[in-house]
Amino acid sequence: MRRIAELMNLRGRVAVITGGSGYIGTAMANALAEMGCQLCLLDLNADSLAHVSNQLKADWDVRVETLKVDLENEDERACLPQAIGTLFGRLDILVNNAGFVGDSQLQGWVVPFKDQRVDTWRRALEVNLTAAFHLSQAFAPILREHGTGAIVNIGSIYGVSGPDLRLYDGTTMGNPAAYAASKGGLIQLTRWLSTVLAPAVRVNCISPGGVFRRQPEAFVERYVSRTPLGRMGVEEDFKGAIAYLASDLSAYVTGQNLMVDGGWTAW
């Protein structure tokens, strides 16, 4: 019987993390690097990728490559398996973490339901759901090769629960329908892939609750008041979840959605 240290050892394995220079992506990259995993981080911002890559190499002495990729672009996604094959010759872990993030210039996103736009809906689903489907399909052959394949999708509490819009009263924050629909679809895609890709590839999901990002004080107070653990999440909260689902610690686990939400969905 292997020891825990052996089960969590990822030396010799390779992981791709989409949204790899974002808050949660960086935390997950650190967790996998600490376990000895080689990494390829995908994101839109080359400067952020370089910064995170340099930090990981300095802290964990592992190989880290980066690729600037627009996951909204099907052609760019289609090139990734060949690129990873050329760089590493293998892939063991795919973390579909990238999420569609709107801004103040994006029309029809964080607005009342009547003003949410179909074109923005399509963009959100392309990044949050279609890209995960496409990458899982494209990488499936290489993930099967070594018997260590694992896909981890990053969902959300809003993939399983409806929003309480009272949380956002008096703020510029909101909760677009496309976000919830895409995350709900991603959780069900996890279940679907878990049976279709079995037994060679395990597929699981992590669904974060609200993560503290210096949101308005009123929002934070409301959110915390209805969270059993009495706080919002922080990036470190996701390191253990990815360490478990990406490694042999969860060798007999597939098709599951792990809620990392401080108990938000337990009420």
Coordinates of C-alpha atoms in Angstrom, one line a residue:
M1 CA 0.0 0.0 0.0
R2 CA 1.4 3.4 -1.0
R3 CA 2.0 6.1 1.5
I4 CA 0.1 9.5 1.3
A5 CA 3.3 11.1 0.1
E6 CA 3.6 8.7 -2.8
L7 CA -0.1 9.1 -3.7
M8 CA 0.3 12.9 -4.0
N9 CA 3.7 12.8 -5.8
L10 CA 3.3 14.3 -9.3
R11 CA 6.9 14.2 -10.4
G12 CA 7.1 13.3 -14.1
R13 CA 3.5 14.4 -14.8
V14 CA 2.4 17.4 -16.8
A15 CA -0.6 19.7 -16.2
V16 CA -2.2 22.3 -18.4
I17 CA -4.1 25.0 -16.5
T18 CA -6.3 27.4 -18.4
G19 CA -6.6 30.8 -16.8
G20 CA -3.3 29.9 -15.3
S21 CA -2.2 33.4 -14.3
G22 CA -5.5 34.3 -12.6
Y23 CA -6.1 34.3 -8.9
I24 CA -7.4 30.7 -8.5
G25 CA -5.3 29.5 -11.4
T26 CA -2.1 30.7 -9.7
A27 CA -3.0 29.0 -6.5
M28 CA -3.7 25.7 -8.2
A29 CA -0.4 26.0 -10.2
N30 CA 1.4 26.5 -6.9
A31 CA -0.2 23.4 -5.4
L32 CA 0.7 21.2 -8.4
A33 CA 4.2 22.6 -8.6
E34 CA 4.7 21.9 -4.9
M35 CA 3.8 18.3 -5.7
G36 CA 6.5 18.2 -8.4
C37 CA 4.3 18.6 -11.5
Q38 CA 5.5 20.2 -14.7
L39 CA 3.2 23.0 -15.9
C40 CA 1.9 24.7 -18.9
L41 CA -0.1 27.8 -18.1
L42 CA -2.6 29.3 -20.6
D43 CA -4.0 32.8 -20.4
L44 CA -4.6 35.9 -22.4
N45 CA -2.1 38.2 -20.6
A46 CA 1.5 37.5 -21.5
D47 CA 2.9 39.7 -18.8
S48 CA 0.9 38.0 -16.1
L49 CA 1.9 34.6 -17.4
A50 CA 5.6 35.6 -17.3
H51 CA 5.3 36.9 -13.7
V52 CA 3.5 33.7 -12.4
S53 CA 5.9 31.5 -14.4
N54 CA 9.0 33.1 -12.9
Q55 CA 7.5 32.9 -9.4
L56 CA 6.7 29.2 -9.8
K57 CA 10.2 28.3 -11.1
A58 CA 11.9 30.2 -8.3
D59 CA 9.7 28.7 -5.5
W60 CA 9.4 25.1 -6.7
D61 CA 12.2 24.3 -9.2
V62 CA 9.9 22.8 -11.7
R63 CA 9.5 23.2 -15.5
V64 CA 6.9 25.8 -16.3
E65 CA 5.9 26.8 -19.9
T66 CA 3.3 29.4 -20.9
L67 CA 1.2 29.9 -23.9
K68 CA -0.8 33.1 -24.7
V69 CA -4.1 31.8 -25.9
D70 CA -7.6 33.3 -26.5
L71 CA -9.9 30.4 -25.5
E72 CA -12.8 32.2 -27.2
N73 CA -11.0 31.4 -30.5
E74 CA -11.7 27.8 -31.8
D75 CA -8.6 27.8 -34.0
E76 CA -6.3 28.8 -31.2
R77 CA -7.7 26.0 -29.0
A78 CA -7.3 23.4 -31.8
C79 CA -3.6 24.1 -32.0
L80 CA -3.0 23.3 -28.3
P81 CA -2.6 19.5 -28.3
Q82 CA 0.2 19.7 -30.9
A83 CA 1.9 22.5 -28.9
I84 CA 1.8 20.6 -25.6
G85 CA 3.0 17.4 -27.4
T86 CA 5.9 19.3 -28.8
L87 CA 6.8 20.9 -25.5
F88 CA 6.3 18.0 -23.1
G89 CA 5.5 14.8 -25.1
R90 CA 2.7 14.0 -22.6
L91 CA -0.2 15.4 -20.6
D92 CA -1.6 14.0 -17.4
I93 CA -3.8 16.7 -16.0
L94 CA -6.1 19.3 -17.6
V95 CA -7.5 22.0 -15.4
N96 CA -10.3 23.9 -17.2
N97 CA -10.2 27.0 -15.0
A98 CA -10.5 29.9 -17.4
G99 CA -13.6 32.0 -16.9
F100 CA -15.3 34.7 -18.9
V101 CA -14.8 38.0 -17.1
G102 CA -16.7 41.0 -18.2
D103 CA -15.7 44.6 -17.6
S104 CA -17.4 48.0 -17.6
Q105 CA -17.1 48.2 -21.4
L106 CA -18.9 45.0 -22.0
Q107 CA -22.6 45.5 -22.9
G108 CA -25.3 43.1 -21.6
W109 CA -23.2 41.4 -18.9
V110 CA -23.7 42.7 -15.3
V111 CA -27.0 44.3 -16.0
P112 CA -30.6 43.5 -15.2
F113 CA -32.0 40.4 -16.9
K114 CA -34.0 42.4 -19.4
D115 CA -30.8 44.0 -20.6
Q116 CA -28.6 40.9 -20.8
R117 CA -27.6 40.4 -24.5
V118 CA -27.5 37.2 -26.6
D119 CA -24.1 38.0 -28.1
T120 CA -22.6 38.4 -24.6
W121 CA -24.3 35.2 -23.5
R122 CA -22.6 33.4 -26.5
R123 CA -19.2 34.7 -25.5
A124 CA -19.5 33.6 -21.9
L125 CA -20.6 30.1 -22.9
E126 CA -17.8 29.9 -25.5
V127 CA -15.1 30.4 -22.8
N128 CA -16.8 28.8 -19.8
L129 CA -18.3 25.7 -21.4
T130 CA -17.5 25.2 -25.1
A131 CA -13.7 25.7 -24.5
A132 CA -13.8 23.1 -21.7
F133 CA -15.6 20.6 -24.0
H134 CA -13.3 21.3 -26.9
L135 CA -10.1 21.0 -24.9
S136 CA -11.3 17.9 -23.1
Q137 CA -12.1 16.3 -26.5
A138 CA -8.8 17.5 -28.1
F139 CA -6.6 16.4 -25.2
A140 CA -8.4 13.1 -24.5
P141 CA -6.0 10.9 -26.6
I142 CA -2.9 12.1 -24.9
L143 CA -4.5 12.1 -21.5
R144 CA -5.2 8.3 -22.0
E145 CA -1.7 7.3 -22.7
H146 CA -0.1 6.9 -19.3
G147 CA -3.0 5.8 -17.0
T148 CA -2.7 9.0 -15.0
G149 CA -5.2 11.2 -16.9
A150 CA -7.3 13.6 -14.9
I151 CA -9.5 16.5 -16.0
V152 CA -10.6 19.0 -13.3
N153 CA -13.2 21.5 -14.3
I154 CA -13.8 24.7 -12.2
G155 CA -17.5 25.3 -11.7
S156 CA -19.3 27.6 -9.2
I157 CA -21.9 27.6 -6.5
Y158 CA -24.1 29.3 -9.1
G159 CA -23.9 26.1 -11.2
V160 CA -26.0 24.4 -8.6
S161 CA -27.8 27.2 -6.8
G162 CA -29.8 30.2 -7.9
P163 CA -28.5 33.7 -7.0
D164 CA -29.8 35.8 -4.1
L165 CA -29.8 39.2 -5.9
R166 CA -30.3 40.9 -2.6
L167 CA -26.6 40.4 -2.0
Y168 CA -25.9 43.0 -4.7
D169 CA -28.2 45.8 -3.6
G170 CA -26.5 49.2 -3.7
T171 CA -23.4 47.9 -5.6
T172 CA -22.4 47.7 -9.2
M173 CA -22.1 43.9 -8.9
G174 CA -24.4 41.4 -10.5
N175 CA -25.0 37.8 -11.5
P176 CA -25.5 37.2 -15.2
A177 CA -27.6 34.3 -16.4
A178 CA -24.9 33.2 -18.8
Y179 CA -22.4 32.7 -16.0
A180 CA -24.8 30.4 -14.1
A181 CA -25.9 28.5 -17.2
S182 CA -22.3 27.9 -18.3
K183 CA -21.2 26.7 -14.9
G184 CA -24.2 24.4 -14.5
G185 CA -23.5 23.0 -18.0
L186 CA -19.8 22.5 -17.0
I187 CA -20.8 20.5 -13.9
Q188 CA -23.1 18.2 -16.0
L189 CA -20.3 18.0 -18.7
T190 CA -18.1 16.7 -15.9
R191 CA -20.5 13.9 -15.1
W192 CA -20.9 13.1 -18.8
L193 CA -17.2 13.0 -19.5
S194 CA -16.5 10.9 -16.4
T195 CA -18.3 7.9 -17.8
V196 CA -17.4 8.4 -21.4
L197 CA -13.6 8.8 -20.8
A198 CA -13.5 6.1 -18.1
P199 CA -11.5 4.2 -17.1
A200 CA -8.5 5.9 -18.6
V201 CA -9.3 9.4 -17.6
R202 CA -10.9 10.6 -14.4
V203 CA -13.1 13.8 -14.6
N204 CA -14.1 15.8 -11.6
C205 CA -15.2 19.4 -10.8
I206 CA -14.4 22.0 -8.1
S207 CA -17.1 24.5 -7.4
P208 CA -15.9 27.6 -5.6
G209 CA -18.0 29.8 -3.5
G210 CA -17.4 33.6 -3.3
V211 CA -13.8 34.5 -3.1
F212 CA -12.7 37.8 -1.4
R213 CA -11.6 40.4 -4.0
R214 CA -12.1 43.6 -2.0
Q215 CA -15.8 43.7 -3.0
P216 CA -18.0 46.4 -1.5
E217 CA -18.3 46.1 2.3
A218 CA -22.1 45.7 2.1
F219 CA -21.8 42.7 -0.2
V220 CA -19.1 41.1 1.9
E221 CA -21.2 41.4 5.1
R222 CA -24.2 40.0 3.4
Y223 CA -22.3 37.1 1.9
V224 CA -20.5 36.2 5.1
S225 CA -23.7 36.3 7.1
R226 CA -25.2 33.5 5.1
T227 CA -22.0 31.4 4.9
P228 CA -21.7 28.7 7.7
L229 CA -17.9 29.1 8.0
G230 CA -18.3 32.8 8.4
R231 CA -16.0 34.2 5.8
M232 CA -15.4 34.4 2.0
G233 CA -13.0 32.1 0.3
V234 CA -9.3 32.9 -0.3
E235 CA -7.0 31.4 -3.0
E236 CA -5.3 29.1 -0.6
D237 CA -8.6 27.3 0.0
F238 CA -8.4 25.7 -3.5
K239 CA -4.9 24.2 -3.2
G240 CA -6.0 21.2 -1.3
A241 CA -8.9 20.5 -3.6
I242 CA -6.8 20.5 -6.7
A243 CA -4.1 18.5 -5.0
Y244 CA -6.7 15.8 -4.2
L245 CA -8.4 15.6 -7.5
A246 CA -5.3 15.9 -9.7
S247 CA -3.3 13.2 -8.0
D248 CA -3.6 9.6 -7.0
L249 CA -5.1 10.7 -3.7
S250 CA -8.4 10.5 -5.6
A251 CA -7.6 7.5 -7.8
Y252 CA -11.1 6.0 -7.2
V253 CA -13.0 9.3 -7.6
T254 CA -14.6 10.4 -10.8
G255 CA -17.8 12.3 -11.8
Q256 CA -17.9 14.3 -8.6
N257 CA -18.4 18.0 -7.9
L258 CA -16.5 19.2 -4.9
M259 CA -18.1 22.2 -3.3
V260 CA -15.4 24.6 -1.8
D261 CA -17.8 27.2 -0.6
G262 CA -17.6 27.4 3.2
G263 CA -20.9 25.6 3.4
W264 CA -22.9 28.1 1.3
T265 CA -24.8 25.3 -0.5
A266 CA -25.4 23.3 2.7
W267 CA -28.3 25.4 4.0

